[in-house]
JSON list of C-alpha atoms in Angstrom, two decimals:
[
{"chain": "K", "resi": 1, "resn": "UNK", "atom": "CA", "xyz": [-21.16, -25.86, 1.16]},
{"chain": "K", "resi": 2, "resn": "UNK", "atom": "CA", "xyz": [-17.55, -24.78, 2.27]},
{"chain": "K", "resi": 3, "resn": "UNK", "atom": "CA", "xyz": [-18.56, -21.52, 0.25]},
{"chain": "K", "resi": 4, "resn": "UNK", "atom": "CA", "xyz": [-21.80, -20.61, 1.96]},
{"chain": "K", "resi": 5, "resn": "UNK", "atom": "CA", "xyz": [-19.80, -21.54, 5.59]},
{"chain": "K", "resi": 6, "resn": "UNK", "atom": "CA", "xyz": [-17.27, -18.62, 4.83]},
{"chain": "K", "resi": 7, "resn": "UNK", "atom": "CA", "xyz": [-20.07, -16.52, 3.08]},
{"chain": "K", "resi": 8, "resn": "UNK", "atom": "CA", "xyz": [-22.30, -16.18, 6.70]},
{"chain": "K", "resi": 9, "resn": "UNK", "atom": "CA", "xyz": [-18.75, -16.35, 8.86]},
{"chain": "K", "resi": 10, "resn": "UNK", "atom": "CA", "xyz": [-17.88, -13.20, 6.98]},
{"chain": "K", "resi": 11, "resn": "UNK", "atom": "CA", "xyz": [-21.02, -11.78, 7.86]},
{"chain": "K", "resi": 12, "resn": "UNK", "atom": "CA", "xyz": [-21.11, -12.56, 11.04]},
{"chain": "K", "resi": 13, "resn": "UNK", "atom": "CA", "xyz": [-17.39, -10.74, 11.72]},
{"chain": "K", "resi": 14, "resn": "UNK", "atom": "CA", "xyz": [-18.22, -7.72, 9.81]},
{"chain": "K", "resi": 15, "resn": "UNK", "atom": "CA", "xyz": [-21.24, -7.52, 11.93]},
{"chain": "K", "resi": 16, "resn": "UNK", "atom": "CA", "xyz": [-19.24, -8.16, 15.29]},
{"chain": "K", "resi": 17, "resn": "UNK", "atom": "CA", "xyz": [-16.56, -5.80, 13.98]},
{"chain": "K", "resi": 18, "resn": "UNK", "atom": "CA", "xyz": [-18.55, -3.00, 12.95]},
{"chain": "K", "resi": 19, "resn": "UNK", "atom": "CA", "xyz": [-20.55, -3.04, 16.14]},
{"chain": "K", "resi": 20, "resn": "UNK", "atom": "CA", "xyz": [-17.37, -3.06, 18.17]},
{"chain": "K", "resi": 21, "resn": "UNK", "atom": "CA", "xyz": [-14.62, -1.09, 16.61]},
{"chain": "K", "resi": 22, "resn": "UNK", "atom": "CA", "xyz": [-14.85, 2.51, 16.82]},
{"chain": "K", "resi": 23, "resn": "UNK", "atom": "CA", "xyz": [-15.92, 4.69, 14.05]},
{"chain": "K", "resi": 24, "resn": "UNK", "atom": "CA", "xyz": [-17.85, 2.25, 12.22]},
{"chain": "K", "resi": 25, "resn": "UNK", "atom": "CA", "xyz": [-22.03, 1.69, 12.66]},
{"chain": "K", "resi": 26, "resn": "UNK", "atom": "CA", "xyz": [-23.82, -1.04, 11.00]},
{"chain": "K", "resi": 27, "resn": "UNK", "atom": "CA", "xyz": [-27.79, -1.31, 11.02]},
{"chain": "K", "resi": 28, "resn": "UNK", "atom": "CA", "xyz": [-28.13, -5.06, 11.11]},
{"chain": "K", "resi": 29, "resn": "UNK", "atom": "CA", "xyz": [-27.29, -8.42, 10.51]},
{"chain": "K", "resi": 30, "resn": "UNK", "atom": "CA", "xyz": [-28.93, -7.85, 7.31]},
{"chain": "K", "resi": 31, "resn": "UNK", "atom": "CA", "xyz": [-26.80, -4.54, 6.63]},
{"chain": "K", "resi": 32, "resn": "UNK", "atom": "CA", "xyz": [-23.75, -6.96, 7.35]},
{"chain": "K", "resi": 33, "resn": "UNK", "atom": "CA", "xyz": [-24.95, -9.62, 4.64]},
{"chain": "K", "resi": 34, "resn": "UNK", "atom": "CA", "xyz": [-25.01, -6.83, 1.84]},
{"chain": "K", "resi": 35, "resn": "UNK", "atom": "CA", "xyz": [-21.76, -5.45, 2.97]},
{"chain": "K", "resi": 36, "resn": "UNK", "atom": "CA", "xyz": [-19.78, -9.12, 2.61]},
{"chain": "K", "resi": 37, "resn": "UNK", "atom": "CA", "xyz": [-21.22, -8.87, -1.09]},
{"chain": "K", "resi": 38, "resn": "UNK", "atom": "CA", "xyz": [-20.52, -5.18, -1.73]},
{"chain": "K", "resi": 39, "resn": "UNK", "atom": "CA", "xyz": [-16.75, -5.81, -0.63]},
{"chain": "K", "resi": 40, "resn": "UNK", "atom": "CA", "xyz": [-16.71, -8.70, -2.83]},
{"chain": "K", "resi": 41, "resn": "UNK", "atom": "CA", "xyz": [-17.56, -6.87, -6.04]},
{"chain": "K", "resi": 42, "resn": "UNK", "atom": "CA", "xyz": [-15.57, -3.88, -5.24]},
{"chain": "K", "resi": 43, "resn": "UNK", "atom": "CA", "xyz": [-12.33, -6.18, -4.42]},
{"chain": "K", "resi": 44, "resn": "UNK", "atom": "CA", "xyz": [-12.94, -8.09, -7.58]},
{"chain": "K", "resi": 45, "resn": "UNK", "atom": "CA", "xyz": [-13.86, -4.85, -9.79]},
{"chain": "K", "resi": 46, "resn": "UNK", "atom": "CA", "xyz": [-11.89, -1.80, -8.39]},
{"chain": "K", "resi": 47, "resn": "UNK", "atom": "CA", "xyz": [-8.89, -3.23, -6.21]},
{"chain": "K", "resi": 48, "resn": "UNK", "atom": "CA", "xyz": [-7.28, -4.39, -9.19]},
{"chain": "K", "resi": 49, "resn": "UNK", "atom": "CA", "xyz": [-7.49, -0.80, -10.93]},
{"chain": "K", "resi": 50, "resn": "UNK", "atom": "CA", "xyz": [-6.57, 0.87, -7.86]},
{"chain": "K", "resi": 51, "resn": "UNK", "atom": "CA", "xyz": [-3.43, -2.02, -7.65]},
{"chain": "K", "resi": 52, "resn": "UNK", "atom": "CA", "xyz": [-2.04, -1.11, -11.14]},
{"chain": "K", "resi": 53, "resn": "UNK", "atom": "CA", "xyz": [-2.74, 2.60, -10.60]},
{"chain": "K", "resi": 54, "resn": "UNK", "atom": "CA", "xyz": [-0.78, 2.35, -7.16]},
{"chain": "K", "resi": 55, "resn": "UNK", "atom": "CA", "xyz": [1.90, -0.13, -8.23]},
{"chain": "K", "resi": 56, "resn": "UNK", "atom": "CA", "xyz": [4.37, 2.99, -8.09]},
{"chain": "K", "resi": 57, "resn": "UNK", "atom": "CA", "xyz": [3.75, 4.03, -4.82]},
{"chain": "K", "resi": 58, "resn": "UNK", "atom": "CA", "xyz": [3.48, 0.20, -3.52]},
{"chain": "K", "resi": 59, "resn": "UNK", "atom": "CA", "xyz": [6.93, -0.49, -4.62]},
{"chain": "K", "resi": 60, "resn": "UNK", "atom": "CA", "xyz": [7.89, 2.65, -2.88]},
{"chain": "K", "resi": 61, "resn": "UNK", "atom": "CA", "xyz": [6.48, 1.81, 0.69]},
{"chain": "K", "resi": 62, "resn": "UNK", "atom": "CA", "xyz": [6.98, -1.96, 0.49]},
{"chain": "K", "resi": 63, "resn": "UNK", "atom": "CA", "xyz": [3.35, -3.10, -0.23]},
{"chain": "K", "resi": 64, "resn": "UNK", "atom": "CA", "xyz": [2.41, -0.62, 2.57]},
{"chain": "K", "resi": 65, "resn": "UNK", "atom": "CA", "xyz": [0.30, 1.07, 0.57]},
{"chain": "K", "resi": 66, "resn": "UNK", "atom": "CA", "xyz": [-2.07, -1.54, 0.30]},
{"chain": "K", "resi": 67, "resn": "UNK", "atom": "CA", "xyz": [-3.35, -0.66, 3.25]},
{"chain": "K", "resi": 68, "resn": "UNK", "atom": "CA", "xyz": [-4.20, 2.56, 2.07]},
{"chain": "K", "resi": 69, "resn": "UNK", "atom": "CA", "xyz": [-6.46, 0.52, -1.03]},
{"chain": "K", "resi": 70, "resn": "UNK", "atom": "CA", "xyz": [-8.61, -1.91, 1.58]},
{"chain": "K", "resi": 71, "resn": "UNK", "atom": "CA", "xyz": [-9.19, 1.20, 3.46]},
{"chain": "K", "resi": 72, "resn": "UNK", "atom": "CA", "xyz": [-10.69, 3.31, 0.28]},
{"chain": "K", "resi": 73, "resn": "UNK", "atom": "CA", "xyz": [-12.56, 0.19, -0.17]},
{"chain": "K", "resi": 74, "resn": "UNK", "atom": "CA", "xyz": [-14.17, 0.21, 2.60]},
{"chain": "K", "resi": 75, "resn": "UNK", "atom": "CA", "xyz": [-15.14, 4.11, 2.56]},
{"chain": "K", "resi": 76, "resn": "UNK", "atom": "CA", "xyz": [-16.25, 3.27, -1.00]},
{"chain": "K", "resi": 77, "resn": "UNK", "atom": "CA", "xyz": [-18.82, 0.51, 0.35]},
{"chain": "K", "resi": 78, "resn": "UNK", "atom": "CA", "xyz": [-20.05, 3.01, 3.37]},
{"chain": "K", "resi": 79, "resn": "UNK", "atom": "CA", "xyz": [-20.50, 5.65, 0.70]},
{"chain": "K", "resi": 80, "resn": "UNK", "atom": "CA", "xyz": [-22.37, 2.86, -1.13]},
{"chain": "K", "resi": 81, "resn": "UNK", "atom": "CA", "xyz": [-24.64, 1.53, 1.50]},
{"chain": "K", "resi": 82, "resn": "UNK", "atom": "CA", "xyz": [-26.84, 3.72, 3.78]},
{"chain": "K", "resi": 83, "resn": "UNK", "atom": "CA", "xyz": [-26.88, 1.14, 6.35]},
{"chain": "K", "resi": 84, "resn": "UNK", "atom": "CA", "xyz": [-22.96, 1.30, 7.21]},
{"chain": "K", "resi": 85, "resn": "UNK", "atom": "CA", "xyz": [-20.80, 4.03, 8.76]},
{"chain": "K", "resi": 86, "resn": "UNK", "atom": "CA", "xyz": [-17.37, 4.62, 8.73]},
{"chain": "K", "resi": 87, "resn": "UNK", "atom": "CA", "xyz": [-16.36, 8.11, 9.88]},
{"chain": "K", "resi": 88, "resn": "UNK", "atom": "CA", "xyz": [-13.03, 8.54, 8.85]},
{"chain": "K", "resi": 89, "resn": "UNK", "atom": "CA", "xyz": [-9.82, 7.02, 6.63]},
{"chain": "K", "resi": 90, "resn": "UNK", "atom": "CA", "xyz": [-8.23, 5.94, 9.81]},
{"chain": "K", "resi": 91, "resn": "UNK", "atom": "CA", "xyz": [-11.27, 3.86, 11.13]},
{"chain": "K", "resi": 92, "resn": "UNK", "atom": "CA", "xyz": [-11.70, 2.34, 8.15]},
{"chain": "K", "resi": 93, "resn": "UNK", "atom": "CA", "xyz": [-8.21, 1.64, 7.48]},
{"chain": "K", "resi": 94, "resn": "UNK", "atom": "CA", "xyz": [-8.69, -0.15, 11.24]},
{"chain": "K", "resi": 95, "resn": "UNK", "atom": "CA", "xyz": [-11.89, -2.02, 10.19]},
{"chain": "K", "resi": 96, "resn": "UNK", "atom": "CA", "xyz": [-10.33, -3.27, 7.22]},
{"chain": "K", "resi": 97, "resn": "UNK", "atom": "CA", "xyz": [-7.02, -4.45, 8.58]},
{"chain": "K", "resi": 98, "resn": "UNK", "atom": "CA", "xyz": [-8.85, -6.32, 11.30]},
{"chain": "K", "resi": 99, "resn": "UNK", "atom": "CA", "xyz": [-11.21, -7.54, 8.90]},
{"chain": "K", "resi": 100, "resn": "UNK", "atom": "CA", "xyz": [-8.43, -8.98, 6.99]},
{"chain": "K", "resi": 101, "resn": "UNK", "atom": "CA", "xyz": [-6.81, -10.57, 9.77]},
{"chain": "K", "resi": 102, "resn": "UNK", "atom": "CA", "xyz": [-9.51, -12.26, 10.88]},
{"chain": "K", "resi": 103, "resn": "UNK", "atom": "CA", "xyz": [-11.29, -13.70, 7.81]},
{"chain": "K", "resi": 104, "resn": "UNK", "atom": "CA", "xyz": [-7.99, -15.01, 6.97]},
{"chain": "K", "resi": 105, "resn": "UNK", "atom": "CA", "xyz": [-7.65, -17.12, 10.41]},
{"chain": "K", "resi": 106, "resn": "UNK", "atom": "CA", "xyz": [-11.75, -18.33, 9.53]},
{"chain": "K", "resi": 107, "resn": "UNK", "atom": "CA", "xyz": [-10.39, -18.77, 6.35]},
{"chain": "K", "resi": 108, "resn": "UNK", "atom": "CA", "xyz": [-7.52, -21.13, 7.37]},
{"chain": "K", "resi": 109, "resn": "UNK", "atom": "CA", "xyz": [-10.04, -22.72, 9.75]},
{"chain": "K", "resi": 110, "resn": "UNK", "atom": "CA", "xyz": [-12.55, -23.76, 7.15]},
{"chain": "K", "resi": 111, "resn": "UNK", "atom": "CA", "xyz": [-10.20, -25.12, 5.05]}
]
């Protein structure tokens, strides 16, 4: 149940996010649903690849860099889906930190 709870939280703050931060459209609640679960495959499928590609670099900036990988994430899921919008790296690197931030605090909440 716990599982479902965080599933349709998550969709509900990528929803609210993308309809409030700027440089990021969404068509719907439904777009929102397909996004949670296109972010889930690409952080369990390419984040690691892109991790162990970047390690270098990571050690160099002090983990800074993975920033840098949730943001191509999330231009990799708007390139994916027609129904959401980012416009640039540094909204997306926005949406994705504050995405992060928050899902963590529902996260902690739910727990």
């Amino acid at each position: 149940m716990g599982f479902i709870l965080k599933f349709l939280l998550s969709a509900i703050i990528t929803y609210v996010l993308a309809k409030f931060l700027p440089g990021s459209q969404i068509g719907g609640f439904g777009d929102a649903i397909i996004l949670v679960v296109v972010l889930a495959i690409l952080n369990a499928v390419v984040k690691p690849i892109l991790k162990i590609v970047g390690f270098p670099i990571t050690v160099l900036t002090l983990g800074l860099f993975l920033f840098v990988i949730n943001a191509l994430i999330v231009m990799l899921a708007s390139y994916l889906l027609s129904g959401f919008e980012i416009d640039g790296f540094f909204s997306a690197l926005i949406f994705s930190i504050v995405l992060s931030l928050v899902t963590s605090v529902v996260d902690m909440i739910v727990d």
